[in-house]
Amino acid sequence: MSQEFLPFLPENRITELKIELDNGTMLKSFQETTNTWLKVFFDDEPFRLTKIQYEPFGLDLSASKPYESEAENVRRVYGNLIHITDSQASDERLWAALCLGPFYSYVQYRWGVDSEQKIRDHFFFNFGPRRSVIRNAMSRLWWIGRFTYDETLSDPFQYSDYLTRHADFVFHILELNLSNNKQLVKVLLQVLIDAENKGLNVNTNHLGALTKYYNVLGGTYILDLIPYETLYSKLSQRLEKILVVK
């Protein structure tokens, strides 16, 4: 398949759509099965092209429970867009275009479009920078891959698969003050995976307490200088204490 250029939706057009959403006039349009209404709305082709090339790909919409498609779709999105930078991957214009363009049906399938709130959250950026990239339907898939992909493993997406199976953990982990460091995320995920393998039931309250402790460690030590084994041991011991108390 030949390469194409990634689209983007100009900021003024994003603003236009958000204003109409606030006015309560867009819900039926977003519920249409195709995105042809966009061209009518703007009286023009809605998207412009970046200079970033990619090979077009599709997403998995086959799971009867849409959240179960995320593991496979993280592989597809991050695997095909691994070459974009963190800065580019933080740009609402890119992800809004992908949500409204080639992956319009995926957003409807995964998150539904029964309210303006869902549209704002999952087609656009509707929060602060860090939370927005995890709520937007497409950037979420890329950023889960970004923080969990490990090329040293036989399956580089091993940690991605775990995190997508525990979707309620995503915010706790990716909103960590330390989450810009993939190795620090990897240690935490390995602690959680090993706890699960031991039959321990870790819920979001436990994880919230553990990530709070992790952030405190980050404010006390230079975590990059602590050996993996030492950090793993500290987190494992802390999790054991949390599970006893809670």
PDB file of C-alpha atoms in Angstrom:
ATOM      1  CA  MET A   1       0.000   0.000   0.000  1.00  0.00           C
ATOM      2  CA  SER A   2       1.386   3.415  -0.922  1.00  0.00           C
ATOM      3  CA  GLN A   3       2.131   5.970   1.757  1.00  0.00           C
ATOM      4  CA  GLU A   4      -0.013   9.022   2.390  1.00  0.00           C
ATOM      5  CA  PHE A   5       0.326  12.161   4.499  1.00  0.00           C
ATOM      6  CA  LEU A   6      -1.355  12.336   7.882  1.00  0.00           C
ATOM      7  CA  PRO A   7      -4.263  14.793   7.988  1.00  0.00           C
ATOM      8  CA  PHE A   8      -4.856  17.582  10.439  1.00  0.00           C
ATOM      9  CA  LEU A   9      -7.929  19.656  11.234  1.00  0.00           C
ATOM     10  CA  PRO A  10      -7.120  23.390  11.449  1.00  0.00           C
ATOM     11  CA  GLU A  11      -7.647  24.916  14.865  1.00  0.00           C
ATOM     12  CA  ASN A  12     -10.308  27.357  13.673  1.00  0.00           C
ATOM     13  CA  ARG A  13     -12.352  24.412  12.380  1.00  0.00           C
ATOM     14  CA  ILE A  14     -12.016  22.575  15.656  1.00  0.00           C
ATOM     15  CA  THR A  15     -13.274  25.720  17.372  1.00  0.00           C
ATOM     16  CA  GLU A  16     -16.249  25.954  15.003  1.00  0.00           C
ATOM     17  CA  LEU A  17     -17.282  22.384  15.762  1.00  0.00           C
ATOM     18  CA  LYS A  18     -16.899  22.884  19.516  1.00  0.00           C
ATOM     19  CA  ILE A  19     -19.020  26.046  19.423  1.00  0.00           C
ATOM     20  CA  GLU A  20     -21.790  24.192  17.622  1.00  0.00           C
ATOM     21  CA  LEU A  21     -21.507  21.343  20.124  1.00  0.00           C
ATOM     22  CA  ASP A  22     -21.924  23.872  22.936  1.00  0.00           C
ATOM     23  CA  ASN A  23     -24.986  25.210  21.122  1.00  0.00           C
ATOM     24  CA  GLY A  24     -26.471  21.709  21.043  1.00  0.00           C
ATOM     25  CA  THR A  25     -26.747  21.523  17.249  1.00  0.00           C
ATOM     26  CA  MET A  26     -24.227  18.806  16.352  1.00  0.00           C
ATOM     27  CA  LEU A  27     -25.273  15.574  18.047  1.00  0.00           C
ATOM     28  CA  LYS A  28     -27.262  14.190  15.111  1.00  0.00           C
ATOM     29  CA  SER A  29     -24.417  14.950  12.712  1.00  0.00           C
ATOM     30  CA  PHE A  30     -21.907  13.016  14.805  1.00  0.00           C
ATOM     31  CA  GLN A  31     -24.354  10.115  14.967  1.00  0.00           C
ATOM     32  CA  GLU A  32     -24.423   9.756  11.188  1.00  0.00           C
ATOM     33  CA  THR A  33     -22.743   6.581   9.977  1.00  0.00           C
ATOM     34  CA  THR A  34     -20.381   8.426   7.629  1.00  0.00           C
ATOM     35  CA  ASN A  35     -18.496  11.689   7.984  1.00  0.00           C
ATOM     36  CA  THR A  36     -19.674  13.190   4.687  1.00  0.00           C
ATOM     37  CA  TRP A  37     -21.592  15.829   6.662  1.00  0.00           C
ATOM     38  CA  LEU A  38     -18.266  17.502   7.508  1.00  0.00           C
ATOM     39  CA  LYS A  39     -17.738  18.644   3.930  1.00  0.00           C
ATOM     40  CA  VAL A  40     -21.234  20.116   3.909  1.00  0.00           C
ATOM     41  CA  PHE A  41     -20.698  21.799   7.277  1.00  0.00           C
ATOM     42  CA  PHE A  42     -17.471  23.506   6.172  1.00  0.00           C
ATOM     43  CA  ASP A  43     -18.508  23.887   2.529  1.00  0.00           C
ATOM     44  CA  ASP A  44     -15.030  22.597   1.747  1.00  0.00           C
ATOM     45  CA  GLU A  45     -12.722  19.644   2.338  1.00  0.00           C
ATOM     46  CA  PRO A  46     -12.418  19.684   6.132  1.00  0.00           C
ATOM     47  CA  PHE A  47      -8.842  18.438   6.453  1.00  0.00           C
ATOM     48  CA  ARG A  48      -5.409  19.648   5.491  1.00  0.00           C
ATOM     49  CA  LEU A  49      -2.288  17.503   5.160  1.00  0.00           C
ATOM     50  CA  THR A  50       0.767  17.436   7.381  1.00  0.00           C
ATOM     51  CA  LYS A  51       4.200  16.563   6.034  1.00  0.00           C
ATOM     52  CA  ILE A  52       4.199  13.335   8.053  1.00  0.00           C
ATOM     53  CA  GLN A  53       3.927  10.221   5.924  1.00  0.00           C
ATOM     54  CA  TYR A  54       2.309   6.984   7.022  1.00  0.00           C
ATOM     55  CA  GLU A  55       0.936   3.821   5.510  1.00  0.00           C
ATOM     56  CA  PRO A  56      -2.872   3.750   5.856  1.00  0.00           C
ATOM     57  CA  PHE A  57      -4.193   1.041   8.160  1.00  0.00           C
ATOM     58  CA  GLY A  58      -7.465  -0.092   9.676  1.00  0.00           C
ATOM     59  CA  LEU A  59      -8.579  -0.794  13.222  1.00  0.00           C
ATOM     60  CA  ASP A  60     -10.290  -3.786  14.809  1.00  0.00           C
ATOM     61  CA  LEU A  61     -14.007  -3.202  15.344  1.00  0.00           C
ATOM     62  CA  SER A  62     -14.920  -6.866  15.812  1.00  0.00           C
ATOM     63  CA  ALA A  63     -15.146  -7.252  19.604  1.00  0.00           C
ATOM     64  CA  SER A  64     -18.684  -7.468  20.980  1.00  0.00           C
ATOM     65  CA  LYS A  65     -17.434  -5.455  23.961  1.00  0.00           C
ATOM     66  CA  PRO A  66     -15.640  -2.521  22.305  1.00  0.00           C
ATOM     67  CA  TYR A  67     -13.112  -2.015  25.106  1.00  0.00           C
ATOM     68  CA  GLU A  68     -11.758  -5.485  24.339  1.00  0.00           C
ATOM     69  CA  SER A  69     -10.509  -4.173  20.994  1.00  0.00           C
ATOM     70  CA  GLU A  70      -8.037  -1.775  22.595  1.00  0.00           C
ATOM     71  CA  ALA A  71      -5.113  -4.193  22.943  1.00  0.00           C
ATOM     72  CA  GLU A  72      -5.091  -4.948  19.229  1.00  0.00           C
ATOM     73  CA  ASN A  73      -5.706  -1.345  18.281  1.00  0.00           C
ATOM     74  CA  VAL A  74      -2.827  -0.061  20.410  1.00  0.00           C
ATOM     75  CA  ARG A  75      -0.627  -2.398  18.393  1.00  0.00           C
ATOM     76  CA  ARG A  76      -1.972  -1.045  15.128  1.00  0.00           C
ATOM     77  CA  VAL A  77      -1.907   2.653  15.981  1.00  0.00           C
ATOM     78  CA  TYR A  78       1.439   2.776  17.743  1.00  0.00           C
ATOM     79  CA  GLY A  79       2.989   0.244  15.385  1.00  0.00           C
ATOM     80  CA  ASN A  80       2.027   2.294  12.340  1.00  0.00           C
ATOM     81  CA  LEU A  81       2.661   5.727  13.866  1.00  0.00           C
ATOM     82  CA  ILE A  82       5.716   4.928  15.976  1.00  0.00           C
ATOM     83  CA  HIS A  83       7.694   7.476  13.985  1.00  0.00           C
ATOM     84  CA  ILE A  84       5.776  10.564  15.123  1.00  0.00           C
ATOM     85  CA  THR A  85       7.252  12.668  17.930  1.00  0.00           C
ATOM     86  CA  ASP A  86       5.787  13.271  21.377  1.00  0.00           C
ATOM     87  CA  SER A  87       5.177  16.876  20.367  1.00  0.00           C
ATOM     88  CA  GLN A  88       3.264  15.851  17.248  1.00  0.00           C
ATOM     89  CA  ALA A  89       1.355  13.273  19.294  1.00  0.00           C
ATOM     90  CA  SER A  90       0.253  16.014  21.700  1.00  0.00           C
ATOM     91  CA  ASP A  91      -1.391  18.074  18.962  1.00  0.00           C
ATOM     92  CA  GLU A  92      -5.183  18.092  19.001  1.00  0.00           C
ATOM     93  CA  ARG A  93      -5.276  18.980  15.302  1.00  0.00           C
ATOM     94  CA  LEU A  94      -3.774  15.618  14.341  1.00  0.00           C
ATOM     95  CA  TRP A  95      -5.980  13.446  16.518  1.00  0.00           C
ATOM     96  CA  ALA A  96      -9.181  15.357  15.786  1.00  0.00           C
ATOM     97  CA  ALA A  97      -8.517  14.786  12.086  1.00  0.00           C
ATOM     98  CA  LEU A  98      -7.920  11.066  12.566  1.00  0.00           C
ATOM     99  CA  CYS A  99     -11.032  10.746  14.742  1.00  0.00           C
ATOM    100  CA  LEU A 100     -13.210  12.655  12.277  1.00  0.00           C
ATOM    101  CA  GLY A 101     -11.516  11.238   9.196  1.00  0.00           C
ATOM    102  CA  PRO A 102     -10.266   7.673   8.625  1.00  0.00           C
ATOM    103  CA  PHE A 103     -11.208   6.404  12.097  1.00  0.00           C
ATOM    104  CA  TYR A 104     -14.613   8.056  12.462  1.00  0.00           C
ATOM    105  CA  SER A 105     -16.384   4.676  12.685  1.00  0.00           C
ATOM    106  CA  TYR A 106     -13.938   3.444  15.309  1.00  0.00           C
ATOM    107  CA  VAL A 107     -14.678   6.353  17.660  1.00  0.00           C
ATOM    108  CA  GLN A 108     -18.405   5.697  17.341  1.00  0.00           C
ATOM    109  CA  TYR A 109     -17.861   1.974  17.934  1.00  0.00           C
ATOM    110  CA  ARG A 110     -15.506   2.310  20.898  1.00  0.00           C
ATOM    111  CA  TRP A 111     -17.067   5.185  22.821  1.00  0.00           C
ATOM    112  CA  GLY A 112     -20.542   5.826  21.424  1.00  0.00           C
ATOM    113  CA  VAL A 113     -21.966   9.196  20.428  1.00  0.00           C
ATOM    114  CA  ASP A 114     -25.061   9.516  22.588  1.00  0.00           C
ATOM    115  CA  SER A 115     -24.079  12.854  24.141  1.00  0.00           C
ATOM    116  CA  GLU A 116     -22.175  16.029  23.344  1.00  0.00           C
ATOM    117  CA  GLN A 117     -19.936  15.269  26.317  1.00  0.00           C
ATOM    118  CA  LYS A 118     -18.719  12.020  24.772  1.00  0.00           C
ATOM    119  CA  ILE A 119     -18.065  13.787  21.486  1.00  0.00           C
ATOM    120  CA  ARG A 120     -15.993  16.495  23.180  1.00  0.00           C
ATOM    121  CA  ASP A 121     -14.050  13.932  25.204  1.00  0.00           C
ATOM    122  CA  HIS A 122     -13.290  11.391  22.494  1.00  0.00           C
ATOM    123  CA  PHE A 123     -13.169  13.273  19.179  1.00  0.00           C
ATOM    124  CA  PHE A 124     -11.324  16.300  20.566  1.00  0.00           C
ATOM    125  CA  PHE A 125      -9.162  17.435  23.486  1.00  0.00           C
ATOM    126  CA  ASN A 126     -11.502  18.459  26.291  1.00  0.00           C
ATOM    127  CA  PHE A 127      -9.226  18.537  29.342  1.00  0.00           C
ATOM    128  CA  GLY A 128      -5.696  19.541  30.261  1.00  0.00           C
ATOM    129  CA  PRO A 129      -2.899  18.234  28.024  1.00  0.00           C
ATOM    130  CA  ARG A 130      -2.125  14.983  29.863  1.00  0.00           C
ATOM    131  CA  ARG A 131      -5.720  13.901  30.450  1.00  0.00           C
ATOM    132  CA  SER A 132      -6.834  14.923  26.969  1.00  0.00           C
ATOM    133  CA  VAL A 133      -4.447  12.571  25.189  1.00  0.00           C
ATOM    134  CA  ILE A 134      -5.807   9.677  27.245  1.00  0.00           C
ATOM    135  CA  ARG A 135      -9.462  10.585  26.653  1.00  0.00           C
ATOM    136  CA  ASN A 136      -9.265  11.243  22.920  1.00  0.00           C
ATOM    137  CA  ALA A 137     -10.117   7.957  21.195  1.00  0.00           C
ATOM    138  CA  MET A 138      -7.097   7.844  18.883  1.00  0.00           C
ATOM    139  CA  SER A 139      -4.372   9.589  20.865  1.00  0.00           C
ATOM    140  CA  ARG A 140      -5.207   7.268  23.774  1.00  0.00           C
ATOM    141  CA  LEU A 141      -4.136   4.255  21.722  1.00  0.00           C
ATOM    142  CA  TRP A 142      -0.879   5.895  20.663  1.00  0.00           C
ATOM    143  CA  TRP A 143       0.087   7.079  24.145  1.00  0.00           C
ATOM    144  CA  ILE A 144      -0.629   3.725  25.767  1.00  0.00           C
ATOM    145  CA  GLY A 145       1.774   2.282  23.215  1.00  0.00           C
ATOM    146  CA  ARG A 146       4.267   5.091  23.766  1.00  0.00           C
ATOM    147  CA  PHE A 147       4.608   4.426  27.490  1.00  0.00           C
ATOM    148  CA  THR A 148       4.421   0.625  27.407  1.00  0.00           C
ATOM    149  CA  TYR A 149       6.135  -0.513  24.197  1.00  0.00           C
ATOM    150  CA  ASP A 150       9.365  -2.372  24.992  1.00  0.00           C
ATOM    151  CA  GLU A 151      11.423  -3.460  22.003  1.00  0.00           C
ATOM    152  CA  THR A 152      13.616  -5.662  24.233  1.00  0.00           C
ATOM    153  CA  LEU A 153      10.767  -8.125  24.859  1.00  0.00           C
ATOM    154  CA  SER A 154       9.817 -11.004  22.575  1.00  0.00           C
ATOM    155  CA  ASP A 155       6.404  -9.321  22.440  1.00  0.00           C
ATOM    156  CA  PRO A 156       7.082  -5.566  22.601  1.00  0.00           C
ATOM    157  CA  PHE A 157       3.412  -4.935  23.433  1.00  0.00           C
ATOM    158  CA  GLN A 158       3.310  -7.184  26.507  1.00  0.00           C
ATOM    159  CA  TYR A 159       2.830  -4.249  28.880  1.00  0.00           C
ATOM    160  CA  SER A 160       0.335  -2.611  26.523  1.00  0.00           C
ATOM    161  CA  ASP A 161      -1.819  -5.730  26.629  1.00  0.00           C
ATOM    162  CA  TYR A 162      -1.845  -5.697  30.427  1.00  0.00           C
ATOM    163  CA  LEU A 163      -2.769  -2.035  30.634  1.00  0.00           C
ATOM    164  CA  THR A 164      -5.606  -2.287  28.121  1.00  0.00           C
ATOM    165  CA  ARG A 165      -7.031  -5.230  30.088  1.00  0.00           C
ATOM    166  CA  HIS A 166      -7.140  -2.887  33.082  1.00  0.00           C
ATOM    167  CA  ALA A 167      -8.544   0.233  31.463  1.00  0.00           C
ATOM    168  CA  ASP A 168      -9.376   1.787  34.837  1.00  0.00           C
ATOM    169  CA  PHE A 169      -5.633   1.807  35.605  1.00  0.00           C
ATOM    170  CA  VAL A 170      -4.727   3.921  32.579  1.00  0.00           C
ATOM    171  CA  PHE A 171      -5.301   7.320  34.189  1.00  0.00           C
ATOM    172  CA  HIS A 172      -3.437   6.442  37.378  1.00  0.00           C
ATOM    173  CA  ILE A 173      -0.385   5.253  35.477  1.00  0.00           C
ATOM    174  CA  LEU A 174      -0.187   7.661  32.577  1.00  0.00           C
ATOM    175  CA  GLU A 175      -0.978  10.694  34.732  1.00  0.00           C
ATOM    176  CA  LEU A 176       1.964   9.930  36.997  1.00  0.00           C
ATOM    177  CA  ASN A 177       4.369  12.836  37.272  1.00  0.00           C
ATOM    178  CA  LEU A 178       7.005  10.255  36.357  1.00  0.00           C
ATOM    179  CA  SER A 179       5.287   8.827  33.300  1.00  0.00           C
ATOM    180  CA  ASN A 180       7.510  10.636  30.814  1.00  0.00           C
ATOM    181  CA  ASN A 181      10.126   8.034  31.711  1.00  0.00           C
ATOM    182  CA  LYS A 182       9.168   4.726  30.115  1.00  0.00           C
ATOM    183  CA  GLN A 183      11.467   2.726  32.382  1.00  0.00           C
ATOM    184  CA  LEU A 184       9.737   4.032  35.494  1.00  0.00           C
ATOM    185  CA  VAL A 185       6.365   3.056  34.042  1.00  0.00           C
ATOM    186  CA  LYS A 186       7.742  -0.369  33.131  1.00  0.00           C
ATOM    187  CA  VAL A 187       8.815  -1.054  36.740  1.00  0.00           C
ATOM    188  CA  LEU A 188       5.358  -0.172  38.027  1.00  0.00           C
ATOM    189  CA  LEU A 189       3.615  -2.322  35.433  1.00  0.00           C
ATOM    190  CA  GLN A 190       5.853  -5.290  36.208  1.00  0.00           C
ATOM    191  CA  VAL A 191       4.998  -4.988  39.900  1.00  0.00           C
ATOM    192  CA  LEU A 192       1.288  -5.033  39.017  1.00  0.00           C
ATOM    193  CA  ILE A 193       1.642  -7.943  36.600  1.00  0.00           C
ATOM    194  CA  ASP A 194       3.546 -10.017  39.161  1.00  0.00           C
ATOM    195  CA  ALA A 195       0.948  -9.214  41.824  1.00  0.00           C
ATOM    196  CA  GLU A 196      -1.789 -10.410  39.478  1.00  0.00           C
ATOM    197  CA  ASN A 197       0.165 -13.587  38.744  1.00  0.00           C
ATOM    198  CA  LYS A 198       0.304 -14.229  42.498  1.00  0.00           C
ATOM    199  CA  GLY A 199      -3.481 -13.998  42.653  1.00  0.00           C
ATOM    200  CA  LEU A 200      -3.520 -10.629  44.419  1.00  0.00           C
ATOM    201  CA  ASN A 201      -6.504  -8.409  43.698  1.00  0.00           C
ATOM    202  CA  VAL A 202      -5.253  -4.889  43.026  1.00  0.00           C
ATOM    203  CA  ASN A 203      -7.983  -2.297  42.467  1.00  0.00           C
ATOM    204  CA  THR A 204      -7.848   1.382  41.539  1.00  0.00           C
ATOM    205  CA  ASN A 205      -7.748   2.457  45.198  1.00  0.00           C
ATOM    206  CA  HIS A 206      -4.689   0.301  45.770  1.00  0.00           C
ATOM    207  CA  LEU A 207      -3.080   1.604  42.610  1.00  0.00           C
ATOM    208  CA  GLY A 208      -3.883   5.193  43.542  1.00  0.00           C
ATOM    209  CA  ALA A 209      -2.092   4.737  46.866  1.00  0.00           C
ATOM    210  CA  LEU A 210       0.864   3.096  45.133  1.00  0.00           C
ATOM    211  CA  THR A 211       1.237   5.831  42.513  1.00  0.00           C
ATOM    212  CA  LYS A 212       1.018   8.467  45.257  1.00  0.00           C
ATOM    213  CA  TYR A 213       3.926   6.736  46.984  1.00  0.00           C
ATOM    214  CA  TYR A 214       5.780   6.530  43.667  1.00  0.00           C
ATOM    215  CA  ASN A 215       5.406  10.270  43.152  1.00  0.00           C
ATOM    216  CA  VAL A 216       6.724  10.878  46.680  1.00  0.00           C
ATOM    217  CA  LEU A 217       9.742   8.722  45.857  1.00  0.00           C
ATOM    218  CA  GLY A 218      10.241  10.795  42.734  1.00  0.00           C
ATOM    219  CA  GLY A 219      10.303  13.947  44.820  1.00  0.00           C
ATOM    220  CA  THR A 220      12.826  12.464  47.239  1.00  0.00           C
ATOM    221  CA  TYR A 221      15.233  10.561  45.006  1.00  0.00           C
ATOM    222  CA  ILE A 222      16.545  10.808  41.470  1.00  0.00           C
ATOM    223  CA  LEU A 223      14.737   7.676  40.344  1.00  0.00           C
ATOM    224  CA  ASP A 224      16.724   7.393  37.128  1.00  0.00           C
ATOM    225  CA  LEU A 225      19.769   6.592  39.272  1.00  0.00           C
ATOM    226  CA  ILE A 226      18.091   3.854  41.313  1.00  0.00           C
ATOM    227  CA  PRO A 227      18.678   0.322  39.946  1.00  0.00           C
ATOM    228  CA  TYR A 228      15.611  -1.407  38.493  1.00  0.00           C
ATOM    229  CA  GLU A 229      15.747  -4.174  41.112  1.00  0.00           C
ATOM    230  CA  THR A 230      15.832  -1.694  44.004  1.00  0.00           C
ATOM    231  CA  LEU A 231      12.893   0.292  42.673  1.00  0.00           C
ATOM    232  CA  TYR A 232      10.942  -2.887  41.939  1.00  0.00           C
ATOM    233  CA  SER A 233      11.536  -4.068  45.513  1.00  0.00           C
ATOM    234  CA  LYS A 234      10.404  -0.748  47.022  1.00  0.00           C
ATOM    235  CA  LEU A 235       7.183  -0.727  44.987  1.00  0.00           C
ATOM    236  CA  SER A 236       6.432  -4.405  45.637  1.00  0.00           C
ATOM    237  CA  GLN A 237       6.877  -4.014  49.379  1.00  0.00           C
ATOM    238  CA  ARG A 238       4.741  -0.894  49.410  1.00  0.00           C
ATOM    239  CA  LEU A 239       1.971  -2.620  47.451  1.00  0.00           C
ATOM    240  CA  GLU A 240       1.972  -5.508  49.930  1.00  0.00           C
ATOM    241  CA  LYS A 241       1.487  -3.034  52.798  1.00  0.00           C
ATOM    242  CA  ILE A 242      -1.288  -1.232  50.910  1.00  0.00           C
ATOM    243  CA  LEU A 243      -3.126  -4.506  50.261  1.00  0.00           C
ATOM    244  CA  VAL A 244      -2.973  -5.407  53.964  1.00  0.00           C
ATOM    245  CA  VAL A 245      -4.300  -2.014  55.100  1.00  0.00           C
ATOM    246  CA  LYS A 246      -7.002  -1.644  52.452  1.00  0.00           C
TER     247      LYS A 246
END
